[in-house]
Tab-separated table of C-alpha atoms in Angstrom:
chain	number	residue	atom	x	y	z
A	181	MET	CA	-14.502	67.143	35.699
A	182	SER	CA	-16.011	68.170	32.310
A	183	LYS	CA	-18.631	66.086	30.613
A	184	GLU	CA	-16.511	65.850	27.564
A	185	PHE	CA	-13.599	64.481	29.522
A	186	VAL	CA	-15.828	61.938	31.215
A	187	GLU	CA	-17.004	60.747	27.765
A	188	VAL	CA	-13.409	60.471	26.646
A	189	LEU	CA	-12.651	58.378	29.689
A	190	LYS	CA	-15.618	56.090	29.187
A	191	GLU	CA	-14.566	55.579	25.540
A	192	LEU	CA	-11.030	54.866	26.508
A	193	PHE	CA	-11.791	52.724	29.613
A	194	PRO	CA	-15.054	50.964	29.261
A	195	PRO	CA	-15.896	49.158	32.520
A	196	PHE	CA	-16.404	45.423	32.980
A	197	SER	CA	-19.960	44.331	33.136
A	198	ASN	CA	-21.001	42.572	36.253
A	199	THR	CA	-21.343	39.354	34.428
A	200	THR	CA	-17.817	39.573	33.053
A	201	LYS	CA	-16.531	40.266	36.563
A	202	GLU	CA	-18.328	37.386	38.104
A	203	ASN	CA	-17.178	34.945	35.405
A	204	LEU	CA	-13.559	35.980	35.822
A	205	LYS	CA	-13.804	35.976	39.644
A	206	LYS	CA	-15.019	32.396	39.517
A	207	LEU	CA	-12.270	31.268	37.298
A	208	ILE	CA	-9.502	32.743	39.445
A	209	THR	CA	-10.792	32.061	43.012
A	210	LYS	CA	-11.855	28.589	42.237
A	211	HIS	CA	-8.245	27.566	42.050
A	212	ALA	CA	-6.410	30.134	44.017
A	213	GLU	CA	-5.663	28.012	47.095
A	214	ASN	CA	-4.177	25.193	45.061
A	215	PRO	CA	-0.344	25.515	44.965
A	216	SER	CA	-0.156	23.828	41.577
A	217	PHE	CA	-2.496	26.563	40.373
A	218	ILE	CA	-0.015	29.150	41.430
A	219	PHE	CA	3.478	27.803	40.858
A	220	GLU	CA	5.527	26.300	38.026
A	221	SER	CA	6.380	22.664	38.793
A	222	SER	CA	10.058	23.481	37.957
A	223	ILE	CA	12.104	26.724	37.907
A	224	PRO	CA	12.367	28.208	34.455
A	225	GLN	CA	15.869	29.147	33.180
A	226	GLU	CA	15.335	32.887	33.079
A	227	ILE	CA	14.248	34.950	36.129
A	228	ARG	CA	10.719	36.299	35.790
A	229	GLN	CA	8.326	38.696	37.567
A	230	GLY	CA	7.023	36.999	40.675
A	231	ASP	CA	10.002	34.694	41.134
A	232	ILE	CA	11.191	34.088	44.726
A	233	VAL	CA	14.886	34.547	45.451
A	234	THR	CA	16.347	33.636	48.884
A	235	ASN	CA	18.761	35.537	51.087
A	236	ILE	CA	18.273	39.028	49.872
A	237	PRO	CA	19.412	41.965	52.135
A	238	PHE	CA	16.431	44.197	52.610
A	239	GLN	CA	16.516	47.433	54.537
A	240	THR	CA	14.174	50.235	55.589
A	241	LEU	CA	15.239	53.689	56.811
A	242	TYR	CA	13.450	53.419	60.107
A	243	GLU	CA	13.843	56.546	62.183
A	244	GLY	CA	16.485	59.268	62.305
A	245	ASP	CA	19.449	57.890	60.343
A	246	GLU	CA	18.950	54.365	61.576
A	247	TYR	CA	18.113	51.483	59.263
A	248	LEU	CA	16.578	48.128	60.020
A	249	GLY	CA	17.814	45.356	57.828
A	250	LYS	CA	17.560	41.607	57.347
A	251	ARG	CA	18.247	38.955	54.831
A	252	LEU	CA	14.978	37.489	53.585
A	253	SER	CA	13.528	35.756	50.599
A	254	GLY	CA	12.180	38.237	48.191
A	255	MET	CA	9.753	38.373	45.230
A	256	MET	CA	10.815	40.169	42.050
A	257	ILE	CA	8.160	42.850	41.552
A	258	SER	CA	9.663	44.351	38.453
A	259	THR	CA	8.564	42.927	35.086
A	260	THR	CA	10.502	40.187	33.456
A	261	CYS	CA	11.467	42.544	30.691
A	262	ASP	CA	12.881	45.084	33.186
A	263	PHE	CA	15.301	42.524	34.404
A	264	GLU	CA	16.636	42.182	30.852
A	265	HIS	CA	16.600	45.909	29.947
A	266	GLU	CA	17.058	47.954	33.193
A	267	LYS	CA	20.032	48.393	35.545
A	268	THR	CA	17.973	48.072	38.699
A	269	VAL	CA	14.961	46.052	39.660
A	270	LEU	CA	12.499	45.940	42.621
A	271	PHE	CA	12.087	43.166	45.062
A	272	ALA	CA	9.566	42.842	47.928
A	273	PRO	CA	10.512	41.029	51.126
A	274	GLY	CA	8.791	37.752	51.981
A	275	TYR	CA	8.118	36.678	55.592
A	276	ASP	CA	7.576	33.169	56.786
A	277	ILE	CA	4.038	32.682	58.201
A	278	ASP	CA	5.663	31.970	61.553
A	279	VAL	CA	6.581	35.632	61.727
A	280	PHE	CA	2.914	36.605	61.780
A	281	LYS	CA	2.085	33.756	64.266
A	282	GLU	CA	4.655	35.428	66.563
A	283	CYS	CA	3.024	38.805	65.955
A	284	PHE	CA	-0.590	37.798	66.319
A	285	GLY	CA	-0.309	34.877	68.750
A	286	GLU	CA	-1.787	32.486	66.177
A	287	ASP	CA	-5.086	34.444	66.164
A	288	PRO	CA	-7.001	32.333	63.616
A	289	ASP	CA	-8.864	35.227	62.200
A	290	LYS	CA	-5.809	37.358	61.508
A	291	LEU	CA	-3.953	34.479	59.956
A	292	ARG	CA	-7.029	33.537	57.897
A	293	ASP	CA	-7.183	37.084	56.426
A	294	LEU	CA	-3.525	36.817	55.475
A	295	ARG	CA	-4.013	33.445	53.878
A	296	ASN	CA	-7.118	34.758	52.054
A	297	ASN	CA	-5.118	37.603	50.638
A	298	ALA	CA	-7.416	40.006	52.222
A	299	ILE	CA	-4.680	42.434	53.427
A	300	TYR	CA	-4.000	45.178	50.810
A	301	ASP	CA	-0.185	45.253	50.961
A	302	LYS	CA	0.466	41.554	51.672
A	303	PHE	CA	0.490	38.755	49.110
A	304	TYR	CA	0.130	35.253	50.553
A	305	LEU	CA	1.751	32.344	48.756
A	306	PRO	CA	1.097	28.715	49.892
A	307	ALA	CA	3.877	26.217	50.643
A	308	TYR	CA	4.985	24.343	47.567
A	309	LEU	CA	7.788	21.930	46.735
A	310	GLY	CA	9.846	22.549	49.931
A	311	VAL	CA	9.256	26.287	50.029
A	312	SER	CA	7.228	27.274	53.125
A	313	GLU	CA	4.275	29.662	53.219
A	314	LEU	CA	5.356	33.110	52.425
A	315	ILE	CA	3.788	36.608	52.966
A	316	ILE	CA	5.146	39.119	50.511
A	317	ASP	CA	5.134	42.635	51.836
A	318	PHE	CA	4.540	45.169	49.003
A	319	ASN	CA	5.296	48.045	51.357
A	320	GLY	CA	8.856	46.826	51.992
A	321	ILE	CA	9.988	46.940	48.374
A	322	ASN	CA	13.709	47.691	47.828
A	323	SER	CA	15.685	48.403	44.711
A	324	PHE	CA	18.706	46.275	43.654
A	325	SER	CA	21.080	46.356	40.787
A	326	VAL	CA	20.385	43.653	38.177
A	327	ASN	CA	24.112	42.693	38.269
A	328	TYR	CA	23.924	42.181	42.046
A	329	ILE	CA	20.945	39.883	41.618
A	330	LYS	CA	22.621	37.949	38.900
A	331	GLU	CA	25.794	37.708	40.976
A	332	ILE	CA	24.233	36.320	44.187
A	333	ILE	CA	22.367	33.747	42.143
A	334	SER	CA	25.356	32.635	40.057
A	335	LYS	CA	27.544	32.470	43.249
A	336	LYS	CA	24.728	30.417	44.878
A	337	THR	CA	24.614	32.731	47.939
A	338	SER	CA	20.929	33.113	46.905
A	339	GLN	CA	18.589	30.718	45.023
A	340	ARG	CA	15.523	30.980	42.881
A	341	VAL	CA	13.150	28.718	44.722
A	342	SER	CA	9.832	29.296	43.002
A	343	SER	CA	8.310	30.827	39.965
A	344	LEU	CA	4.695	31.703	39.183
A	345	ALA	CA	2.802	29.747	36.643
A	346	GLN	CA	0.446	31.736	34.324
A	347	ASN	CA	-2.428	31.623	36.786
A	348	GLY	CA	-0.306	32.624	39.698
A	349	TYR	CA	1.137	35.479	37.697
A	350	TYR	CA	-2.362	36.846	37.018
A	351	TYR	CA	-3.122	36.453	40.709
A	352	LEU	CA	-0.048	38.512	41.532
A	353	LEU	CA	-1.254	41.203	38.971
A	354	CYS	CA	-4.543	41.330	40.716
A	355	LYS	CA	-2.927	41.949	44.131
A	356	LEU	CA	-0.456	44.551	42.712
A	357	THR	CA	-3.469	46.295	41.026
A	358	VAL	CA	-5.498	46.287	44.211
A	359	HIS	CA	-2.549	47.620	46.263
A	360	PHE	CA	-1.151	50.244	43.858
A	361	LEU	CA	-3.888	51.135	41.513
A	362	ARG	CA	-7.229	50.905	43.303
A	363	PRO	CA	-9.165	54.142	42.884
A	364	GLU	CA	-8.865	56.688	45.619
A	365	GLY	CA	-11.921	57.408	47.801
A	366	ASN	CA	-14.084	60.450	47.252
A	367	GLU	CA	-12.558	62.068	50.239
A	368	ILE	CA	-9.469	62.702	48.217
A	369	LEU	CA	-9.933	65.975	46.501
A	370	ARG	CA	-8.016	66.722	43.370
A	371	SER	CA	-8.300	69.580	40.838
A	372	ASP	CA	-9.992	68.849	37.511
A	373	ILE	CA	-7.820	68.149	34.552
A	374	ILE	CA	-10.096	69.997	32.296
A	375	SER	CA	-12.197	72.855	33.606
B	31	MET	CA	-14.643	27.824	19.537
B	32	ASN	CA	-14.006	24.412	21.084
B	33	GLY	CA	-11.342	22.706	23.135
B	34	ALA	CA	-9.843	20.938	20.193
B	35	MET	CA	-8.987	24.231	18.566
B	36	LEU	CA	-7.174	25.280	21.681
B	37	VAL	CA	-5.070	22.227	22.519
B	38	ASP	CA	-1.950	23.301	20.682
B	39	ILE	CA	-1.928	26.895	21.756
B	40	VAL	CA	1.091	27.959	23.746
B	41	TYR	CA	0.198	30.069	26.654
B	42	SER	CA	1.531	33.611	27.109
B	43	GLY	CA	-0.203	36.949	27.506
B	44	THR	CA	-1.002	39.942	29.404
B	45	TYR	CA	-3.695	41.085	31.770
B	46	LEU	CA	-5.300	43.062	28.970
B	47	GLU	CA	-5.865	39.812	27.128
B	48	THR	CA	-7.652	38.391	30.172
B	49	ALA	CA	-9.878	41.431	30.222
B	50	VAL	CA	-10.668	40.900	26.594
B	51	ILE	CA	-11.425	37.331	27.111
B	52	GLY	CA	-13.812	38.263	29.966
B	53	LYS	CA	-15.767	40.083	27.396
B	54	LEU	CA	-15.767	37.059	25.087
B	55	LEU	CA	-16.938	34.832	27.954
B	56	GLU	CA	-19.743	37.235	28.636
B	57	GLN	CA	-20.813	37.187	24.937
B	58	GLY	CA	-20.543	33.444	24.714
B	59	VAL	CA	-17.838	33.603	22.090
B	60	VAL	CA	-15.569	31.622	24.337
B	61	THR	CA	-16.886	28.780	26.517
B	62	PRO	CA	-15.100	26.589	28.972
B	63	SER	CA	-14.191	23.137	27.602
B	64	ALA	CA	-13.172	19.751	28.984
B	65	TYR	CA	-10.156	19.571	26.629
B	66	LEU	CA	-7.877	21.725	28.849
B	67	PRO	CA	-7.123	21.354	32.545
B	68	ASN	CA	-9.314	24.217	33.888
B	69	ASP	CA	-11.510	27.043	32.925
B	70	PHE	CA	-8.864	29.593	33.582
B	71	ASP	CA	-6.533	27.860	31.138
B	72	ILE	CA	-9.199	28.222	28.542
B	73	VAL	CA	-9.344	31.956	29.098
B	74	LEU	CA	-5.627	32.246	28.859
B	75	ALA	CA	-5.361	30.062	25.772
B	76	ALA	CA	-8.151	31.910	24.042
B	77	SER	CA	-6.469	35.164	24.796
B	78	ASN	CA	-3.483	33.985	22.866
B	79	VAL	CA	-5.596	33.289	19.870
B	80	LEU	CA	-6.809	36.783	20.054
B	81	ARG	CA	-3.375	38.231	20.216
B	82	ARG	CA	-2.291	36.147	17.234
B	83	ASN	CA	-5.251	37.400	15.256
B	84	GLU	CA	-4.391	40.951	16.121
B	85	LEU	CA	-0.891	40.415	14.909
B	86	ASN	CA	-2.140	38.684	11.769
B	87	ASP	CA	-0.180	35.621	12.771
B	88	SER	CA	-0.917	32.908	10.319
B	89	THR	CA	-0.638	30.232	13.025
B	90	ALA	CA	-3.787	31.421	14.734
B	91	SER	CA	-6.182	28.499	14.607
B	92	ILE	CA	-9.438	30.423	14.858
B	93	GLU	CA	-10.756	33.744	13.848
B	94	ILE	CA	-12.471	36.067	16.246
B	95	LYS	CA	-13.894	39.046	14.459
B	96	GLU	CA	-13.324	42.446	15.927
B	97	GLU	CA	-17.022	43.159	16.294
B	98	ASN	CA	-17.296	40.279	18.718
B	99	TYR	CA	-15.454	41.986	21.467
B	100	ASN	CA	-14.485	45.327	22.910
B	101	ILE	CA	-11.029	45.992	24.092
B	102	ILE	CA	-11.284	46.694	27.840
B	103	LEU	CA	-8.429	48.775	29.188
B	104	GLU	CA	-7.098	49.407	32.571
B	105	ASN	CA	-10.286	50.650	34.250
B	106	GLY	CA	-11.946	47.316	33.593
B	107	TRP	CA	-8.975	45.432	34.943
B	108	ILE	CA	-8.753	47.536	38.049
B	109	SER	CA	-12.442	47.151	38.743
B	110	PHE	CA	-12.102	43.331	38.250
B	111	ALA	CA	-9.031	43.075	40.488
B	112	VAL	CA	-10.709	45.006	43.294
B	113	SER	CA	-13.804	42.850	42.971
B	114	LEU	CA	-11.704	39.818	43.695
B	115	PHE	CA	-10.959	40.856	47.219
B	116	PRO	CA	-14.313	42.212	48.550
B	117	ASN	CA	-13.161	42.009	52.152
B	118	ALA	CA	-9.710	43.487	51.639
B	119	ARG	CA	-8.529	45.695	54.479
B	120	TYR	CA	-5.496	47.333	55.969
B	121	PHE	CA	-3.734	45.839	58.987
B	122	THR	CA	-5.248	47.227	62.118
B	123	GLU	CA	-3.153	49.597	64.134
B	124	GLY	CA	-2.473	46.830	66.555
B	125	GLU	CA	-1.454	44.438	63.792
B	126	GLN	CA	0.811	47.051	62.252
B	127	GLU	CA	2.467	47.693	65.627
B	128	ALA	CA	2.954	43.947	66.247
B	129	PHE	CA	4.607	43.566	62.796
B	130	GLU	CA	6.884	46.680	63.323
B	131	GLY	CA	7.706	45.330	66.749
B	132	TYR	CA	8.797	42.138	65.241
B	133	LYS	CA	11.142	43.996	62.910
B	134	ARG	CA	12.538	46.155	65.709
B	135	LYS	CA	13.208	42.951	67.636
B	136	HIS	CA	14.679	40.713	64.946
B	137	PHE	CA	16.156	43.043	62.321
B	138	LYS	CA	19.720	44.377	62.465
B	139	ARG	CA	20.043	48.093	63.168
B	140	PHE	CA	22.678	50.123	61.387
B	141	LYS	CA	23.434	53.605	60.273
B	142	LEU	CA	24.473	54.860	56.761
B	143	ASN	CA	26.266	58.180	56.348
B	144	LEU	CA	25.127	59.394	53.026
């Protein structure tokens, strides 16, 4: 990478200082385990990014031409604006914590890592107002038409059961950033943009 | 800035604003206050003030001059988000296989002819 381009990048994307990072980290992590820090106390009228909707049919092309599918609660990953302006939106499936208890035999270390949001592609949400603990799987994202989502909600075959408060929303953005945008390791070799 | 100035601010915002406020915190322009429920709310509320100022919104209740902060874009945000999860890891191969095994056992199998 050329020196000039590095300078352009530095100017465009000045890094956080360590002090800033530490201050913000304290602000977020201090409250992250408190459900009232994460969720709205009531569901807003309009669907928003991070909302949980029940009974969504997720599927994955598994092997050959065979799919695996199941109805699960899902989190809207698309932005709130996308739901208003686009024809399709993205939802990530959510799994009850019991699923992972079955997988891991209630291994306390593995469940702790999930609950601490230490797994890159999983977003843990604590139980709140009758909704049980959920693990959102960013690697299981499916696309749905906006009209379909509106229809299943209006016909009450699905329900919006939780919505993120401002703090929870920022927490989601952090997890999405870490999963999708964290810098690649040095072992990934790419050609320079400017030679 | 003090809590009284922030009480009436309606929260909204973007991650970019949080990054900007991080800089303000660092520089001591914004400080936590007992007037709002928690420190993070202060950050978000203050970020709104910033946005209003940038839009020349007359409802902004304080003025933060441009020279008091630097706009920090995506690189700062990514760096911050990654730092929040210092022990982040992938599922181990065994964990992955257990999760996939759960799906093979409990999910419906079907074929689509596209």
